[in-house]
XYZ file of C-alpha atoms in Angstrom:
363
model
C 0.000 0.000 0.000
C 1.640 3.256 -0.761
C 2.344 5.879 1.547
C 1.108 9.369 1.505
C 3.195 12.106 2.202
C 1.350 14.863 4.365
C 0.213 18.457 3.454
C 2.787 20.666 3.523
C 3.232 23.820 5.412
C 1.748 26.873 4.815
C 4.481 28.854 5.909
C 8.174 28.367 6.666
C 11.114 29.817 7.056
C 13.176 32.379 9.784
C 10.484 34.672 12.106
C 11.356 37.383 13.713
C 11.290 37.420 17.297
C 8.083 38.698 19.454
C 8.790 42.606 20.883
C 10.490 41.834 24.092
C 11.541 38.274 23.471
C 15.370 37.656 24.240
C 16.951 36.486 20.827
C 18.504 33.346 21.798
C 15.728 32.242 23.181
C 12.943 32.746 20.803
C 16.203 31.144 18.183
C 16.053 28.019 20.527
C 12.473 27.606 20.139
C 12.198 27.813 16.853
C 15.581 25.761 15.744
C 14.187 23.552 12.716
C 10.225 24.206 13.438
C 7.596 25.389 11.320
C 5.767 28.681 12.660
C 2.435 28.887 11.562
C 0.602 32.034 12.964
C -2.873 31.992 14.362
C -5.396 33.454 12.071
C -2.646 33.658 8.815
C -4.463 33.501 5.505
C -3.628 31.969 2.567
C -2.514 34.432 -0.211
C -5.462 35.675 -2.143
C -5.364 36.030 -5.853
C -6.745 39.385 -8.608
C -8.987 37.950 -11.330
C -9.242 39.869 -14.595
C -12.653 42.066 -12.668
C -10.143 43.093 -9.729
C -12.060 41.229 -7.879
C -10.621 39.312 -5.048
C -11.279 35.323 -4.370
C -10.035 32.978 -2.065
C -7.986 30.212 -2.886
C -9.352 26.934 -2.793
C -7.158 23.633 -1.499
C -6.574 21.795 -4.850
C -5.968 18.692 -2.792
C -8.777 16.662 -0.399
C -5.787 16.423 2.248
C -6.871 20.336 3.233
C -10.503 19.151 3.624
C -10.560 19.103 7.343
C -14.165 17.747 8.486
C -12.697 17.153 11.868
C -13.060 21.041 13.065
C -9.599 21.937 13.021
C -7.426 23.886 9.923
C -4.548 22.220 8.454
C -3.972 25.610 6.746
C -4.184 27.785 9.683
C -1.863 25.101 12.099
C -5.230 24.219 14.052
C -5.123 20.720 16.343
C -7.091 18.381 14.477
C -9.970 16.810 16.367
C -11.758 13.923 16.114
C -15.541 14.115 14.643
C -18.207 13.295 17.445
C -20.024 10.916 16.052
C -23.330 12.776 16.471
C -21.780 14.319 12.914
C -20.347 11.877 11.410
C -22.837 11.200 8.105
C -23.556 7.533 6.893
C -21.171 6.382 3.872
C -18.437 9.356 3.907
C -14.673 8.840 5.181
C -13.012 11.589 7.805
C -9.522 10.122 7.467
C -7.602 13.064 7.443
C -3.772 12.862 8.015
C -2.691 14.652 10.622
C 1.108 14.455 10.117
C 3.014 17.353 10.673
C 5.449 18.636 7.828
C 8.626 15.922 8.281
C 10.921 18.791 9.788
C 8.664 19.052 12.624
C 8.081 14.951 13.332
C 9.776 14.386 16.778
C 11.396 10.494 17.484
C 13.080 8.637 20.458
C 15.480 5.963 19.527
C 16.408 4.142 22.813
C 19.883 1.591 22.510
C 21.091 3.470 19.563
C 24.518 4.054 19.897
C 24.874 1.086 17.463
C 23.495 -2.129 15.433
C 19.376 -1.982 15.218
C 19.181 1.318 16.930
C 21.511 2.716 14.762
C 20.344 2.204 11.743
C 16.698 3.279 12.870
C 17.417 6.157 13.804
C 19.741 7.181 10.595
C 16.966 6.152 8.523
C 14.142 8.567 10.255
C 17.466 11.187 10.011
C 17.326 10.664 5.850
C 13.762 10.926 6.119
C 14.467 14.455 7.595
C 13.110 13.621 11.517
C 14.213 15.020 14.701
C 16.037 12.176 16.593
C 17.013 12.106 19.837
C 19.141 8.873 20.595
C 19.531 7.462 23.824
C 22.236 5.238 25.192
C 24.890 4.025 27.893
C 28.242 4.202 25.894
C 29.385 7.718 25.238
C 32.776 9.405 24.577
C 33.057 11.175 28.174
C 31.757 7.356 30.435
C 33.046 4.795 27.623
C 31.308 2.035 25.925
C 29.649 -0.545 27.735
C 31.167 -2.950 25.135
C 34.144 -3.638 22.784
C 31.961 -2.963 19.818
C 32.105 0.314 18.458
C 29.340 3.283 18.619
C 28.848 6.168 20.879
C 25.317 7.463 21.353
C 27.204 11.241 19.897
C 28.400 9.177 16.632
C 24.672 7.790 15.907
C 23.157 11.559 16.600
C 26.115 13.088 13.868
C 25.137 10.481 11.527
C 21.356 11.458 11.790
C 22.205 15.163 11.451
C 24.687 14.334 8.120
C 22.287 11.873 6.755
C 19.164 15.032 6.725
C 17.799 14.979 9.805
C 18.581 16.572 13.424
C 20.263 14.177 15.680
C 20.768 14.706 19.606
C 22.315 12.144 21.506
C 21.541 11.700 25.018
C 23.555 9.574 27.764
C 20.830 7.286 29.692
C 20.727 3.866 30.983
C 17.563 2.774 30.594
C 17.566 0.359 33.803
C 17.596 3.935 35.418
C 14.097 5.133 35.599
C 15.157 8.648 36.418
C 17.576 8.960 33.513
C 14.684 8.340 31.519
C 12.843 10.750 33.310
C 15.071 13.559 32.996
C 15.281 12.807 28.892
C 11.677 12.539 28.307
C 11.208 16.427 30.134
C 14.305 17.517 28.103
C 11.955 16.357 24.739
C 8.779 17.926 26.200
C 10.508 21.638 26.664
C 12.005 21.422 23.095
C 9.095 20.273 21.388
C 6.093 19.391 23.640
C 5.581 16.434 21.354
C 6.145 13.441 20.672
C 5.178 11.090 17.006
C 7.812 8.149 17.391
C 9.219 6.133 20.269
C 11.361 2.946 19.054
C 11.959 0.655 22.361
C 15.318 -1.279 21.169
C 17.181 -0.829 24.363
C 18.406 -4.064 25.252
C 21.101 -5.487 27.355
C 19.963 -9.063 26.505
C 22.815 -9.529 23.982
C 25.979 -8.079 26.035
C 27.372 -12.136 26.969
C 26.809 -13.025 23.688
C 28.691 -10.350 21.899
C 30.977 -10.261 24.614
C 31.836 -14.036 22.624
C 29.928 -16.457 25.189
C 28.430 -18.547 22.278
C 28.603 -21.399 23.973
C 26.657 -20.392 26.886
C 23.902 -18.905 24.942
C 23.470 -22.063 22.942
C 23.373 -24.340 26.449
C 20.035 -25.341 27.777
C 18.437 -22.994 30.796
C 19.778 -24.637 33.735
C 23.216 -24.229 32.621
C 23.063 -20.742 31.688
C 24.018 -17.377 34.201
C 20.825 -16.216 36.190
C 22.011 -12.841 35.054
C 21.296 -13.714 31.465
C 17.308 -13.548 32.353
C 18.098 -10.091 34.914
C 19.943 -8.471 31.542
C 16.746 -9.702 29.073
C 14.115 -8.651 31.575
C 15.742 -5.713 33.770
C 17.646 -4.549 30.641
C 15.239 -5.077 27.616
C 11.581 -5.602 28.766
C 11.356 -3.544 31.737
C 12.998 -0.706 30.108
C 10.725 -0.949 27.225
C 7.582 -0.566 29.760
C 9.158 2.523 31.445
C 10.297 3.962 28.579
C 6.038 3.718 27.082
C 5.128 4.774 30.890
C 7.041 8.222 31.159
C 6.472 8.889 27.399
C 2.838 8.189 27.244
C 1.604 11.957 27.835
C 3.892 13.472 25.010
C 2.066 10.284 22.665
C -1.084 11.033 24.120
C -1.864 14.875 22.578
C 0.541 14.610 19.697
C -1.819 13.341 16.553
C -0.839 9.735 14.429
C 2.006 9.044 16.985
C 3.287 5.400 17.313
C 5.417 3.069 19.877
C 7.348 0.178 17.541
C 9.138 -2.398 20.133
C 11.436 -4.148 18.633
C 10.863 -7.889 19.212
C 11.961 -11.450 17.597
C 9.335 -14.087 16.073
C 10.784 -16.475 18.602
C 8.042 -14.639 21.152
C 5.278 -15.516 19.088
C 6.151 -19.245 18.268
C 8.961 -20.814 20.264
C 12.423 -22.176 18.719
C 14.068 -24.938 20.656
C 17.352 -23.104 18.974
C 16.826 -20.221 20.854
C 17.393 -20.126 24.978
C 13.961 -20.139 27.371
C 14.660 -17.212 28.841
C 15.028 -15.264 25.589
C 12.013 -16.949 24.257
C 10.263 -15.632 27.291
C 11.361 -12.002 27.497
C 10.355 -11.418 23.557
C 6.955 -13.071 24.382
C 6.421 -10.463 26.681
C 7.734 -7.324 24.692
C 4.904 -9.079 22.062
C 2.116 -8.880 24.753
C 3.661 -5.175 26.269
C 3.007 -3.988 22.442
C -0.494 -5.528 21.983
C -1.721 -4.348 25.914
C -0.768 -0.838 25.222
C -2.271 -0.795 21.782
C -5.824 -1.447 23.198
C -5.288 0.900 26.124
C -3.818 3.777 23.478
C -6.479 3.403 20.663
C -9.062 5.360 21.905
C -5.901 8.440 21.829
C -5.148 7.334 18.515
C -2.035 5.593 19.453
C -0.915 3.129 17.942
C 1.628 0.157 19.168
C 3.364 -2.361 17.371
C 5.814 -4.668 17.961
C 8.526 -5.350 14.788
C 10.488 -8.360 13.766
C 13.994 -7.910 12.360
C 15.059 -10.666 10.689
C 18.841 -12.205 10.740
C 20.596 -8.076 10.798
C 23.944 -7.446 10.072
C 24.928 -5.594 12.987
C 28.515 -5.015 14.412
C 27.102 -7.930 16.919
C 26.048 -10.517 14.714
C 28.905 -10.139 12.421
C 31.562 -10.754 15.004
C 30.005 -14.319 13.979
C 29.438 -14.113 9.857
C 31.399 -17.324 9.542
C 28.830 -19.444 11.183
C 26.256 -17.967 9.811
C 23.859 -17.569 6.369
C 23.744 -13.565 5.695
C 22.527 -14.625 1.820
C 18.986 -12.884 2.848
C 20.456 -10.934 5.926
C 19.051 -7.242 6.464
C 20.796 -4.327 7.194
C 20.554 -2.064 10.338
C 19.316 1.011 7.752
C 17.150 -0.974 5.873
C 15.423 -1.874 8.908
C 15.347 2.176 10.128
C 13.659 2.792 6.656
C 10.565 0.368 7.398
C 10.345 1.452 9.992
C 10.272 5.091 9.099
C 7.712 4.536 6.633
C 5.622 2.407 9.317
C 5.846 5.845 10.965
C 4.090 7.620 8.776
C 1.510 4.991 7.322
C -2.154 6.800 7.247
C -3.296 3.202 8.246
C -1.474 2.569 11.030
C -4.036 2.243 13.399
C -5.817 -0.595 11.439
C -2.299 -2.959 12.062
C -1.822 -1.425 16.134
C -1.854 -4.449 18.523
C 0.191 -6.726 15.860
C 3.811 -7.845 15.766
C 4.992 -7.247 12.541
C 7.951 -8.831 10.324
C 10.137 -6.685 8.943
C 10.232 -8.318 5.420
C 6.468 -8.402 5.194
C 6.460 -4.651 6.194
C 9.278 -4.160 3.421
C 6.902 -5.618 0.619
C 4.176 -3.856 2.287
C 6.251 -0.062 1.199
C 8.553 -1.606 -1.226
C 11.366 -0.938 0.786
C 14.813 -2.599 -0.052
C 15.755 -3.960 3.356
C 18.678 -5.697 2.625
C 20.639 -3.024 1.284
């Protein structure tokens, strides 16, 4: 199904600052935003009689039967169904313009969360990118990838990147980025839940263990999945909800493995378990979220080539492997999809969602 782009602004561009404003502060508030001024007109046109008419929208996307005005920068409401009439549609997409749509990436600093968050930067998003290794603490592993280098690559691939130091296992970390998001932007249309500390023994080169059966594997294996990947995940949706909640079309993708939905005796019990959950933490939100227009999804990757997995490329197949930005652009399409709310509740596979926008995912 193809995607729609959104109606684009009616104005843009530099404003002057309000009398009595201090510079830098009315230049912080608008860095990268569109202005639209309440009660701004579109311009009006001379016919041959001098006489002045209005300008109609040439497109249905300015139709707005929900009450609001895309043209004047109006919230869009929903219509009461008291006046909604029997037979016509009131979809009307309520994107912003793409320099205005505001993401979290959490676990970015490299692999899945990386590439995410690059793509949504070549689709021209805001991202801010959360995660534990930085240049000033160090990296939490010998892999490479600093949560600065991810937000640089966002802002060279088109977007706006800002990189934030948080460990996710700290709820007040979180805390403290989610108000940082809410004072630049008071919104909120994207937050990707790929934190995960589920995969540190692994790539730390404990094949072995992660291949042994449950009773011979580290307690701390399930504390990393659970405490470090699903937990986070529900915080993350908790402290975040609010900014979802009032900003229109906005979307929480978990990232998740098929192995929750149908277990592999290939893959350990307690990783089974922990993506069986992030499955269920994306379909319970979803119902509690529609009624906001919310939607929630949970997304497969399939086999990625990641700086993780491909520690291991001789012992594996990468012949239909994925790659971390060819994930990032599914997913920033899935972002944007005007029918996202009739797939919310569902965990999705990446290559079906690749089809879906004829997206080339391995690339």
């Amino acid at each position: 199904m193809a995607v729609t782009e959104p109606p684009g602004p009616s104005r843009t561009g530099p404003h002057p600052p309000p009398a009595g404003a201090p510079t830098e502060r009315w230049a912080a508030l608008t860095d990268g935003a569109v202005i639209r001024r309440r009660g701004s007109r579109q311009p009006r046109s001379r016919c041959s009689s001098n006489r002045r008419r209005r300008q109609r929208p040439s497109t249905a996307a300015h139709l707005d039967r929900s009450g609001g005005s895309p043209r004047r920068g109006r919230p869009l409401r929903p219509v009461p169904d008291r006046h909604r009439q029997p037979g016509v549609s009131y979809v009307v997409d309520s994107m912003p313009p793409v320099d205005r749509r505001i993401a979290l990436v959490t676990g970015a600093s490299r692999g899945v969360g990386r590439g995410i968050a690059v793509a949504l930067g070549g689709a021209g998003w805001t991202v801010w990118v959360t995660a534990r290794s930085n240049r000033v603490a160090g990296s939490t592993s010998h892999l490479p990838g600093t949560v600065e280098e991810t937000a640089q690559a966002v802002t060279a691939a088109g977007g706006r990147g800002i990189g934030v130091l948080c460990d996710h296992r700290d709820d007040e970390q979180i805390q403290a980025v989610v108000r940082r998001i809410e004072a630049a932007s008071g919104e909120l249309h994207l937050l990707v839940n790929n934190a995960w500390a589920g995969y540190e023994r692994l790539n730390a080169g404990q094949w072995t263990e992660w291949n042994a059966p449950f009773w011979q594997q580290p307690l701390g294996l399930w504390d990393s999945m659970f405490d470090g990947g699903v937990r986070t995940h529900y915080v993350t949706s908790v402290l975040c909800a609010p900014l979802l909640r009032r900003t229109p079309a906005s979307v929480i993708v978990t990232v998740s493995m098929e192995v929750g939905a149908s277990h592999d005796p290939a893959y350990g019990v307690a990783y089974s378990a922990a993506k069986a959950a992030d499955d269920r933490l994306a379909m319970a939100m979803a119902k509690q979220l529609a009624a906001d227009g919310v939607a929630s999804v949970a997304v497969y990757p399939g086999l990625v080539r990641t700086e993780g997995v491909m520690q291991f490329a001789a012992h594996l197949d990468l012949s239909a492997s994925q790659s971390p930005e060819g994930v990032g652009r599914v997913i920033a399409d899935l972002a944007v999809d005007p029918r996202l709310m009739s797939i919310t509740g569902q965990a999705l596979h990446v290559a079906d969602l690749a089809r879906r926008y004829g997206v080339n995912v391995t690339d």
